[in-house]
Short mmCIF file of N, CA and C in Angstrom, two decimals:
data_model
loop_
_atom_site.label_atom_id
_atom_site.label_comp_id
_atom_site.label_asym_id
_atom_site.label_seq_id
_atom_site.Cartn_x
_atom_site.Cartn_y
_atom_site.Cartn_z
N MET A 1 0.81 -1.11 0.12
CA MET A 1 0.15 0.10 0.32
C MET A 1 0.85 0.97 0.06
N HIS A 2 1.98 1.08 0.68
CA HIS A 2 2.83 2.40 0.80
C HIS A 2 3.26 2.54 -0.35
N THR A 3 3.67 1.77 -0.57
CA THR A 3 4.83 1.75 -2.42
C THR A 3 3.76 2.53 -3.45
N ARG A 4 2.52 2.01 -3.26
CA ARG A 4 1.32 2.62 -4.48
C ARG A 4 1.38 4.20 -4.24
N ILE A 5 1.36 4.57 -2.40
CA ILE A 5 1.24 5.72 -2.45
C ILE A 5 2.26 6.54 -3.22
N ILE A 6 3.61 6.43 -3.38
CA ILE A 6 4.61 6.58 -3.34
C ILE A 6 4.73 6.78 -4.88
N TRP A 7 4.23 5.87 -5.61
CA TRP A 7 3.94 5.61 -6.84
C TRP A 7 3.00 6.82 -7.72
N TRP A 8 1.97 6.68 -6.90
CA TRP A 8 0.96 7.87 -7.56
C TRP A 8 1.45 9.33 -7.30
N ALA A 9 2.30 9.34 -6.28
CA ALA A 9 2.79 10.36 -5.79
C ALA A 9 3.88 11.21 -6.98
N SER A 10 4.64 10.28 -7.26
CA SER A 10 5.93 10.53 -8.10
C SER A 10 5.45 10.95 -9.53
N LEU A 11 4.21 9.72 -9.54
CA LEU A 11 3.53 9.87 -11.52
C LEU A 11 2.85 11.58 -11.60
N THR A 12 2.42 11.73 -10.19
CA THR A 12 1.48 13.35 -10.25
C THR A 12 2.75 14.49 -10.29
N LEU A 13 3.70 14.10 -9.68
CA LEU A 13 4.52 14.82 -9.90
C LEU A 13 5.38 15.26 -10.93
N ILE A 14 5.69 13.84 -11.84
CA ILE A 14 6.75 13.81 -13.01
C ILE A 14 5.61 14.48 -13.88
N GLY A 15 4.42 14.10 -13.97
CA GLY A 15 3.13 14.16 -14.94
C GLY A 15 2.97 15.80 -15.29
N THR A 16 2.49 16.01 -14.08
CA THR A 16 2.51 17.63 -14.06
C THR A 16 3.49 18.36 -14.57
N ALA A 17 4.97 18.07 -14.16
CA ALA A 17 6.24 18.66 -14.82
C ALA A 17 6.29 18.22 -16.22
N ALA A 18 6.20 17.42 -16.45
CA ALA A 18 6.26 17.09 -18.11
C ALA A 18 4.57 17.58 -19.09
N ALA A 19 3.74 17.78 -18.48
CA ALA A 19 2.39 18.55 -18.84
C ALA A 19 2.71 20.07 -19.26
N ALA A 20 3.64 20.38 -17.97
CA ALA A 20 3.63 21.96 -18.11
C ALA A 20 4.74 22.35 -18.93
N MET A 21 5.55 21.99 -19.00
CA MET A 21 6.87 21.78 -20.27
C MET A 21 6.23 21.97 -21.65
N THR A 22 5.31 20.69 -21.88
CA THR A 22 5.01 20.79 -23.19
C THR A 22 3.92 21.60 -23.46
N ALA A 23 3.01 21.94 -22.58
CA ALA A 23 2.04 23.26 -22.54
C ALA A 23 2.61 24.32 -23.26
N TRP A 24 3.86 25.23 -22.26
CA TRP A 24 4.77 25.92 -22.54
C TRP A 24 5.13 26.21 -24.04
N SER A 25 5.66 25.16 -24.12
CA SER A 25 6.32 24.93 -25.69
C SER A 25 5.42 25.27 -26.51
N LEU A 26 4.31 24.29 -26.48
CA LEU A 26 3.25 24.51 -27.22
C LEU A 26 2.73 25.50 -27.93
N TYR A 27 2.46 26.60 -26.77
CA TYR A 27 1.84 27.70 -26.45
C TYR A 27 2.78 28.80 -27.30
N THR A 28 3.86 28.28 -27.08
CA THR A 28 5.37 29.90 -27.20
C THR A 28 5.07 29.48 -29.21
N VAL A 29 5.12 28.05 -29.34
CA VAL A 29 5.16 27.52 -30.74
C VAL A 29 4.13 28.19 -31.22
N ALA A 30 2.87 28.07 -30.95
CA ALA A 30 1.38 28.36 -31.30
C ALA A 30 1.27 29.87 -31.51
N HIS A 31 1.66 30.77 -30.72
CA HIS A 31 1.39 32.01 -30.19
C HIS A 31 2.41 32.85 -30.61
N GLY A 32 3.69 32.14 -30.49
CA GLY A 32 4.59 33.14 -30.72
C GLY A 32 5.39 32.97 -32.00
N ILE A 33 5.26 31.92 -32.63
CA ILE A 33 5.85 31.80 -33.80
C ILE A 33 4.78 31.86 -35.01
N TYR A 34 3.88 31.12 -34.64
CA TYR A 34 2.42 31.25 -35.86
C TYR A 34 1.52 32.05 -35.31
N GLY A 35 1.67 32.85 -34.61
CA GLY A 35 0.88 33.81 -34.48
C GLY A 35 -0.90 33.35 -34.33
N VAL A 36 -1.00 32.24 -33.44
CA VAL A 36 -2.26 32.12 -33.10
C VAL A 36 -2.53 32.82 -31.62
N PRO A 37 -4.01 33.06 -31.66
CA PRO A 37 -4.72 33.83 -30.84
C PRO A 37 -4.32 33.21 -29.56
N LYS A 38 -4.50 34.10 -28.33
CA LYS A 38 -3.90 33.30 -27.09
C LYS A 38 -4.80 32.03 -26.61
N LEU A 39 -6.16 32.42 -26.39
CA LEU A 39 -6.91 31.23 -26.43
C LEU A 39 -6.79 30.14 -27.02
N LEU A 40 -6.78 30.31 -28.28
CA LEU A 40 -6.67 29.10 -28.91
C LEU A 40 -5.41 28.49 -28.92
N ALA A 41 -4.43 29.25 -28.56
CA ALA A 41 -2.94 28.73 -28.40
C ALA A 41 -2.73 27.99 -27.19
N TYR A 42 -3.73 28.68 -25.88
CA TYR A 42 -4.38 27.49 -24.51
C TYR A 42 -4.76 26.42 -24.85
N LEU A 43 -5.68 26.56 -25.86
CA LEU A 43 -6.47 25.03 -26.41
C LEU A 43 -5.90 23.96 -26.75
N VAL A 44 -5.02 24.45 -27.43
CA VAL A 44 -3.91 23.46 -28.41
C VAL A 44 -3.33 22.96 -27.58
N ALA A 45 -2.75 23.77 -26.45
CA ALA A 45 -1.86 23.34 -25.23
C ALA A 45 -2.44 22.49 -24.60
N ALA A 46 -3.73 22.59 -24.21
CA ALA A 46 -4.65 21.61 -23.11
C ALA A 46 -4.89 20.32 -23.81
N VAL A 47 -5.29 20.49 -25.13
CA VAL A 47 -6.00 19.45 -25.86
C VAL A 47 -4.62 18.41 -26.02
N PHE A 48 -3.49 18.84 -26.31
CA PHE A 48 -2.40 17.64 -26.34
C PHE A 48 -2.16 17.26 -25.39
N ASP A 49 -1.81 18.07 -24.12
CA ASP A 49 -1.64 17.23 -22.87
C ASP A 49 -2.42 16.41 -22.12
N GLY A 50 -4.00 16.69 -22.70
CA GLY A 50 -5.27 16.13 -22.26
C GLY A 50 -5.03 14.91 -22.99
N ALA A 51 -5.04 14.42 -24.56
CA ALA A 51 -4.61 13.10 -24.82
C ALA A 51 -3.20 12.50 -24.45
N ALA A 52 -2.47 12.81 -24.16
CA ALA A 52 -1.42 12.55 -23.68
C ALA A 52 -1.33 11.76 -22.27
N LEU A 53 -2.32 12.44 -21.25
CA LEU A 53 -2.82 11.76 -19.96
C LEU A 53 -3.73 10.64 -20.13
N ALA A 54 -4.66 10.77 -21.26
CA ALA A 54 -5.42 9.91 -21.62
C ALA A 54 -4.69 8.69 -21.87
N CYS A 55 -3.56 8.51 -23.10
CA CYS A 55 -2.63 7.66 -23.42
C CYS A 55 -2.31 7.00 -22.23
N LEU A 56 -1.16 7.72 -21.37
CA LEU A 56 -1.00 7.06 -20.22
C LEU A 56 -1.98 6.39 -19.07
N TYR A 57 -2.92 6.81 -18.88
CA TYR A 57 -4.07 6.07 -18.20
C TYR A 57 -4.28 4.85 -18.84
N LEU A 58 -4.52 4.63 -20.03
CA LEU A 58 -5.13 3.83 -20.99
C LEU A 58 -3.74 2.52 -20.53
N ALA A 59 -2.49 3.24 -20.76
CA ALA A 59 -1.20 2.35 -20.84
C ALA A 59 -1.11 1.58 -19.74
N SER A 60 -1.34 2.91 -18.55
CA SER A 60 -1.19 2.17 -16.96
C SER A 60 -2.05 1.34 -16.68
N THR A 61 -3.55 1.17 -17.29
CA THR A 61 -4.41 0.52 -16.94
C THR A 61 -4.10 -0.98 -17.35
N ALA A 62 -3.88 -0.70 -18.68
CA ALA A 62 -3.37 -2.16 -19.97
C ALA A 62 -2.51 -2.96 -18.67
N THR A 63 -1.54 -2.36 -18.80
CA THR A 63 -0.33 -3.10 -18.07
C THR A 63 -0.39 -3.62 -16.44
N ALA A 64 -1.12 -2.49 -15.74
CA ALA A 64 -1.74 -3.26 -14.42
C ALA A 64 -2.90 -4.51 -14.59
N GLU A 65 -3.53 -4.59 -15.57
CA GLU A 65 -4.16 -5.87 -16.34
C GLU A 65 -3.21 -7.15 -16.60
N ASP A 66 -2.39 -6.96 -16.73
CA ASP A 66 -1.14 -7.93 -17.63
C ASP A 66 -1.73 -7.78 -19.17
N ARG A 67 -2.29 -6.41 -19.53
CA ARG A 67 -2.56 -6.59 -21.19
C ARG A 67 -1.68 -5.81 -21.69
N SER A 68 -1.48 -5.80 -23.14
CA SER A 68 -0.27 -5.38 -23.74
C SER A 68 -0.76 -4.02 -24.36
N ALA A 69 -0.08 -3.10 -23.80
CA ALA A 69 -0.60 -1.71 -24.16
C ALA A 69 -0.23 -1.60 -25.65
N ALA A 70 0.22 -2.17 -26.46
CA ALA A 70 0.74 -1.92 -28.07
C ALA A 70 -0.11 -2.56 -28.61
N GLY A 71 -0.89 -3.47 -28.67
CA GLY A 71 -1.80 -4.06 -29.58
C GLY A 71 -2.26 -5.28 -28.86
N PRO A 72 -2.82 -6.11 -29.74
CA PRO A 72 -3.61 -7.31 -29.07
C PRO A 72 -3.00 -8.21 -28.75
N ARG A 73 -2.85 -9.54 -28.40
CA ARG A 73 -1.69 -10.64 -28.25
C ARG A 73 -2.78 -12.03 -28.69
N TRP A 74 -2.03 -12.34 -29.83
CA TRP A 74 -2.63 -13.79 -30.46
C TRP A 74 -2.04 -14.98 -29.83
N PRO A 75 -3.03 -15.68 -29.66
CA PRO A 75 -2.46 -17.20 -29.22
C PRO A 75 -1.60 -17.30 -30.54
N SER A 76 -0.71 -18.46 -30.03
CA SER A 76 0.15 -18.85 -30.24
C SER A 76 -0.05 -19.65 -31.88
N SER A 77 -1.32 -20.53 -31.42
CA SER A 77 -2.00 -21.13 -32.55
C SER A 77 -2.55 -20.20 -33.64
N ALA A 78 -2.72 -18.82 -33.36
CA ALA A 78 -3.62 -18.12 -34.14
C ALA A 78 -2.38 -17.44 -34.99
N TRP A 79 -1.51 -17.39 -34.68
CA TRP A 79 -0.24 -16.43 -35.37
C TRP A 79 0.10 -17.14 -36.62
N PRO A 80 0.52 -16.77 -37.82
CA PRO A 80 0.13 -15.84 -38.56
C PRO A 80 -1.72 -15.73 -38.47
N PRO A 81 -2.42 -14.77 -38.39
CA PRO A 81 -3.76 -14.52 -38.89
C PRO A 81 -4.28 -15.18 -39.97
N SER A 82 -5.02 -15.97 -40.37
CA SER A 82 -5.44 -16.77 -41.70
C SER A 82 -6.53 -15.29 -42.55
N PRO A 83 -5.94 -15.12 -43.39
CA PRO A 83 -7.12 -14.17 -44.37
C PRO A 83 -8.02 -14.57 -44.59
N SER A 84 -9.25 -13.49 -44.10
CA SER A 84 -10.63 -13.98 -44.33
C SER A 84 -11.07 -13.70 -45.45
N PRO A 85 -12.12 -14.48 -46.17
CA PRO A 85 -12.32 -15.42 -47.44
C PRO A 85 -12.91 -13.84 -47.86
#
């Protein structure tokens, strides 16, 4: 139990720092270089970071359930898949 709390605390700290850095850099690129309005530049950064956090959550739940986060696992007897008629 104690290690799970440390895991989630460290994941929160690292995830927040990573999201802040990518949000800042995406905002700077969108607004500073391409001249996108401020509100839209914030939205670009928020959508990108939201998608990244959703992928992190899906990958974490997949690995916690001992599933592959990369794709489906084929039984050895079914690989390679036969072409459908």
